Every structure is written in C-alpha cells, then in structure tokens.
Amino acid sequence: AGVAGLYAIMSVNEYVVHRYYQHLGLNRTAAFRWLRKQLGLPNLRTTGHVEHHKETLDDMSLDVRADPILDQDPYRGTAFSWSVSAVMTIEIAVQSYPWLWLCGWSLSASTAALFVAMALHLAAWQTLHPNMHELPDPGWGYGIPGWSMKWLRKTGYFRFLYVNHEGHHRAPGAHGNYNVCCPLADHLFGTYVGVLPPQAAHA
C-alpha cells in the first residue's frame, strides 16, 4: 500500500504540475479567476514550457527560435536542473510522508523510499525527454544525468513513454497525456488520448 500510494502521489503531482502550472491551466479555472478578481492576483506566467511546445515539430525535433526564457537553458526546458529537482522532491515529500506514516512506515524507510522514487523518476525523465527532442543528455553539472537510464531506451517501457509523450505534443492544444514518466492520473481524470500518429499520416 505504501509503494502504491507513493506512486499515485507522484503520478497525480506530475499531472497537476504539468497541466495547471506548466501549461498555465490554473489561469482558466473558475476558482483562480475568482481569486484573481477578489485579490487582484496576476495570471501565472509561462516558465518556458509553452514556448517549448511552440518550437516542437510533429516529429518531436525542435525548430529552435530565439526566446528569452529557453535561450538561457542549454536543454531548452526539456530537462530538470538540480534546483528544480530539489523543489520537486520537497513537493513529493510534503505529500508522501503523511501517507507513508499512516501505512506504518518509519521515518528512515519513508525517506529512503522517497529518494529512490525521485531518483528513478528524474533519471527516467532526463533519459527520455531531451533525447526525444534531439538534444544531448544532461550531465552531472546540470542535474541527474541523461545517460543514467540510457540502456532502457530500446525497451517496451521507454517506447510506451515515448509514444505517450508524442501524443501529448500532437493532441489539440496539448490537452492530454500529461503524465510523462508516471502513467496513471491521465486515466483517472479522462485525459489519456492514446497513441496519436504523425500529422503527415492524416494528409
């Protein structure tokens, strides 16, 4: 139960951050619109993810164009730096420690599970995402190395992650397949769009 719950927490967190923060979906929710009106809050601003979609072609290669956010990042928004990885780990820790405590796990066991789970998630992301957009693997100086799971790129598991993320980029408005490395939440929330073929196939 503990491991299953931890996976579910990571999947839902990946989904929510991707859909409502990176894609600015929070700006379109009725609750946030009401809060903006009542408190004078500004809209969320792009972190570069929206721009990443704009320069991604149908074959997943990049049509690199000048952008003040992406130009500062050698991986153009496709990889997680150490600082972003730390923030992600804190987010999951806040959510997972109470669950694992309820499951009877000790602090040391919970901490070990958290760091193993985050290391696997980050390694999978770094190995998958920059590479599928034809960018080099991140090294230790940037974050978890992109070559850390390189040996899995030819497996059925990575092939599923690859075509699943292709579906995200090809879906109208990129609405669907928000999970990248932890499939589950898209199926729970009805946003799984399956495998979408290249647009050229529809011509």
Short mmCIF file of C-alpha atoms in Angstrom, two decimals:
data_model
loop_
_atom_site.label_atom_id
_atom_site.label_comp_id
_atom_site.label_asym_id
_atom_site.label_seq_id
_atom_site.Cartn_x
_atom_site.Cartn_y
_atom_site.Cartn_z
CA ALA A 1 0.00 0.00 0.00
CA GLY A 2 2.83 2.37 0.83
CA VAL A 3 4.62 1.97 -2.51
CA ALA A 4 1.35 2.09 -4.48
CA GLY A 5 0.31 5.25 -2.67
CA LEU A 6 3.69 6.87 -3.25
CA TYR A 7 3.45 6.10 -6.97
CA ALA A 8 -0.09 7.55 -7.11
CA ILE A 9 1.09 10.71 -5.35
CA MET A 10 3.92 11.12 -7.86
CA SER A 11 1.63 10.47 -10.82
CA VAL A 12 -1.00 12.98 -9.68
CA ASN A 13 1.67 15.54 -8.81
CA GLU A 14 3.27 15.14 -12.26
CA TYR A 15 -0.17 15.57 -13.84
CA VAL A 16 -1.22 18.63 -11.83
CA VAL A 17 2.09 20.47 -12.23
CA HIS A 18 2.22 19.73 -15.96
CA ARG A 19 -1.40 20.63 -16.70
CA TYR A 20 -2.09 23.50 -14.33
CA TYR A 21 1.34 25.08 -13.84
CA GLN A 22 3.48 24.39 -16.90
CA HIS A 23 0.54 24.70 -19.31
CA LEU A 24 -0.97 27.56 -17.27
CA GLY A 25 -4.24 25.66 -16.92
CA LEU A 26 -4.77 27.21 -13.49
CA ASN A 27 -5.44 30.54 -15.20
CA ARG A 28 -8.51 29.04 -16.86
CA THR A 29 -10.10 27.58 -13.72
CA ALA A 30 -13.15 29.31 -12.25
CA ALA A 31 -11.66 29.30 -8.75
CA PHE A 32 -8.45 31.03 -9.79
CA ARG A 33 -10.33 33.54 -11.93
CA TRP A 34 -12.45 34.39 -8.87
CA LEU A 35 -9.33 34.74 -6.69
CA ARG A 36 -7.69 37.00 -9.26
CA LYS A 37 -10.75 39.20 -9.28
CA GLN A 38 -11.10 39.31 -5.49
CA LEU A 39 -7.44 39.70 -4.59
CA GLY A 40 -6.07 41.38 -7.68
CA LEU A 41 -3.76 38.47 -8.41
CA PRO A 42 -1.94 38.32 -11.75
CA ASN A 43 -2.13 35.38 -14.14
CA LEU A 44 0.51 32.70 -13.84
CA ARG A 45 3.33 33.43 -16.24
CA THR A 46 4.99 30.92 -18.51
CA THR A 47 8.12 29.18 -17.29
CA GLY A 48 9.15 28.33 -20.86
CA HIS A 49 7.08 25.18 -21.23
CA VAL A 50 4.51 26.82 -23.51
CA GLU A 51 7.40 28.07 -25.66
CA HIS A 52 8.85 24.54 -25.70
CA HIS A 53 5.62 23.35 -27.32
CA LYS A 54 5.69 26.15 -29.87
CA GLU A 55 9.10 25.10 -31.16
CA THR A 56 8.45 21.33 -31.12
CA LEU A 57 7.70 19.94 -34.57
CA ASP A 58 5.46 16.97 -35.30
CA ASP A 59 8.41 14.59 -35.44
CA MET A 60 9.50 15.87 -31.97
CA SER A 61 12.57 17.68 -33.31
CA LEU A 62 12.90 21.36 -32.43
CA ASP A 63 12.52 24.35 -34.71
CA VAL A 64 14.75 26.43 -32.45
CA ARG A 65 13.79 30.06 -32.40
CA ALA A 66 15.01 32.94 -30.28
CA ASP A 67 13.25 33.02 -26.91
CA PRO A 68 14.39 34.92 -23.80
CA ILE A 69 13.47 32.04 -21.47
CA LEU A 70 14.57 28.99 -23.46
CA ASP A 71 17.79 30.62 -24.67
CA GLN A 72 19.04 30.67 -21.07
CA ASP A 73 18.72 26.90 -20.79
CA PRO A 74 21.04 24.56 -22.76
CA TYR A 75 18.26 21.94 -22.75
CA ARG A 76 15.51 24.40 -23.73
CA GLY A 77 13.09 23.45 -21.00
CA THR A 78 13.29 19.69 -21.56
CA ALA A 79 15.36 18.69 -18.51
CA PHE A 80 15.29 19.27 -14.75
CA SER A 81 18.17 21.17 -13.16
CA TRP A 82 19.34 20.34 -9.64
CA SER A 83 17.37 23.28 -8.22
CA VAL A 84 14.14 22.23 -9.92
CA SER A 85 14.75 18.62 -8.83
CA ALA A 86 15.09 19.80 -5.23
CA VAL A 87 11.78 21.67 -5.39
CA MET A 88 10.08 18.60 -6.86
CA THR A 89 11.49 16.41 -4.09
CA ILE A 90 10.15 18.77 -1.43
CA GLU A 91 6.71 18.76 -3.09
CA ILE A 92 6.56 14.97 -3.07
CA ALA A 93 7.96 14.76 0.47
CA VAL A 94 5.21 17.00 1.87
CA GLN A 95 2.59 14.74 0.31
CA SER A 96 4.20 11.33 0.79
CA TYR A 97 5.45 11.42 4.40
CA PRO A 98 1.92 11.58 5.90
CA TRP A 99 0.76 8.72 3.69
CA LEU A 100 3.71 6.50 4.49
CA TRP A 101 3.33 7.33 8.20
CA LEU A 102 -0.31 6.19 8.02
CA CYS A 103 0.95 2.99 6.40
CA GLY A 104 3.20 2.39 9.40
CA TRP A 105 6.50 3.23 7.73
CA SER A 106 9.36 4.58 9.81
CA LEU A 107 10.95 7.95 9.05
CA SER A 108 14.10 6.28 7.71
CA ALA A 109 12.16 3.88 5.49
CA SER A 110 9.96 6.72 4.20
CA THR A 111 12.99 8.86 3.43
CA ALA A 112 14.73 6.02 1.61
CA ALA A 113 11.60 5.31 -0.44
CA LEU A 114 11.20 9.00 -1.28
CA PHE A 115 14.75 9.42 -2.55
CA VAL A 116 14.76 6.14 -4.51
CA ALA A 117 11.44 7.04 -6.14
CA MET A 118 12.57 10.57 -7.00
CA ALA A 119 15.92 9.33 -8.36
CA LEU A 120 14.13 6.85 -10.63
CA HIS A 121 11.62 9.44 -11.81
CA LEU A 122 14.27 12.06 -12.54
CA ALA A 123 16.54 9.54 -14.26
CA ALA A 124 13.69 8.39 -16.50
CA TRP A 125 12.75 11.97 -17.37
CA GLN A 126 16.31 13.08 -18.08
CA THR A 127 16.93 10.00 -20.22
CA LEU A 128 13.68 10.32 -22.16
CA HIS A 129 12.75 13.95 -22.67
CA PRO A 130 15.83 15.80 -24.00
CA ASN A 131 16.75 12.81 -26.17
CA MET A 132 13.34 12.56 -27.84
CA HIS A 133 13.66 16.23 -28.81
CA GLU A 134 17.13 15.54 -30.28
CA LEU A 135 19.04 17.34 -27.53
CA PRO A 136 22.14 15.97 -25.77
CA ASP A 137 21.93 14.14 -22.48
CA PRO A 138 22.24 16.40 -19.41
CA GLY A 139 25.36 15.77 -17.34
CA TRP A 140 26.08 15.85 -13.61
CA GLY A 141 26.76 19.56 -13.76
CA TYR A 142 23.11 20.24 -14.69
CA GLY A 143 21.07 17.58 -12.91
CA ILE A 144 20.53 13.83 -12.85
CA PRO A 145 22.47 12.60 -15.92
CA GLY A 146 20.51 11.81 -19.06
CA TRP A 147 22.59 8.72 -19.68
CA SER A 148 21.57 7.17 -16.34
CA MET A 149 18.85 5.02 -17.93
CA LYS A 150 20.19 5.05 -21.48
CA TRP A 151 20.18 1.26 -21.54
CA LEU A 152 16.36 1.31 -21.23
CA ARG A 153 15.71 3.41 -24.33
CA LYS A 154 15.13 0.36 -26.53
CA THR A 155 12.75 -1.33 -24.09
CA GLY A 156 8.98 -1.55 -24.39
CA TYR A 157 8.63 0.59 -21.27
CA PHE A 158 10.53 3.52 -22.75
CA ARG A 159 8.82 3.06 -26.09
CA PHE A 160 5.47 3.44 -24.34
CA LEU A 161 6.66 6.60 -22.55
CA TYR A 162 7.94 7.95 -25.87
CA VAL A 163 4.73 7.46 -27.87
CA ASN A 164 2.65 8.57 -24.88
CA HIS A 165 4.52 11.89 -24.83
CA GLU A 166 4.27 12.19 -28.60
CA GLY A 167 0.51 12.03 -28.05
CA HIS A 168 0.75 14.93 -25.62
CA HIS A 169 2.52 17.10 -28.19
CA ARG A 170 0.16 16.09 -31.00
CA ALA A 171 -3.12 16.41 -29.09
CA PRO A 172 -5.13 19.57 -29.93
CA GLY A 173 -3.95 22.27 -27.56
CA ALA A 174 -1.58 19.69 -26.00
CA HIS A 175 -4.58 18.68 -23.88
CA GLY A 176 -3.95 15.07 -22.96
CA ASN A 177 -1.27 12.61 -21.83
CA TYR A 178 0.02 14.98 -19.16
CA ASN A 179 1.81 12.14 -17.40
CA VAL A 180 5.30 11.62 -18.75
CA CYS A 181 7.09 9.10 -16.52
CA CYS A 182 4.35 8.02 -14.10
CA PRO A 183 1.30 6.94 -16.12
CA LEU A 184 -1.93 6.77 -14.10
CA ALA A 185 -3.52 10.19 -13.50
CA ASP A 186 -4.45 10.72 -17.15
CA HIS A 187 -6.53 7.56 -16.99
CA LEU A 188 -8.15 8.64 -13.72
CA PHE A 189 -9.04 12.13 -14.98
CA GLY A 190 -10.07 11.18 -18.52
CA THR A 191 -7.27 12.94 -20.38
CA TYR A 192 -5.49 9.92 -21.82
CA VAL A 193 -5.56 10.32 -25.62
CA GLY A 194 -3.59 7.21 -26.50
CA VAL A 195 -1.12 6.99 -29.36
CA LEU A 196 -1.54 9.75 -31.95
CA PRO A 197 0.18 9.22 -35.33
CA PRO A 198 2.19 11.95 -37.07
CA GLN A 199 0.08 14.67 -38.66
CA ALA A 200 1.54 13.74 -42.03
CA ALA A 201 -0.31 10.43 -41.73
CA HIS A 202 -3.59 12.31 -41.86
CA ALA A 203 -2.73 14.18 -45.07
#
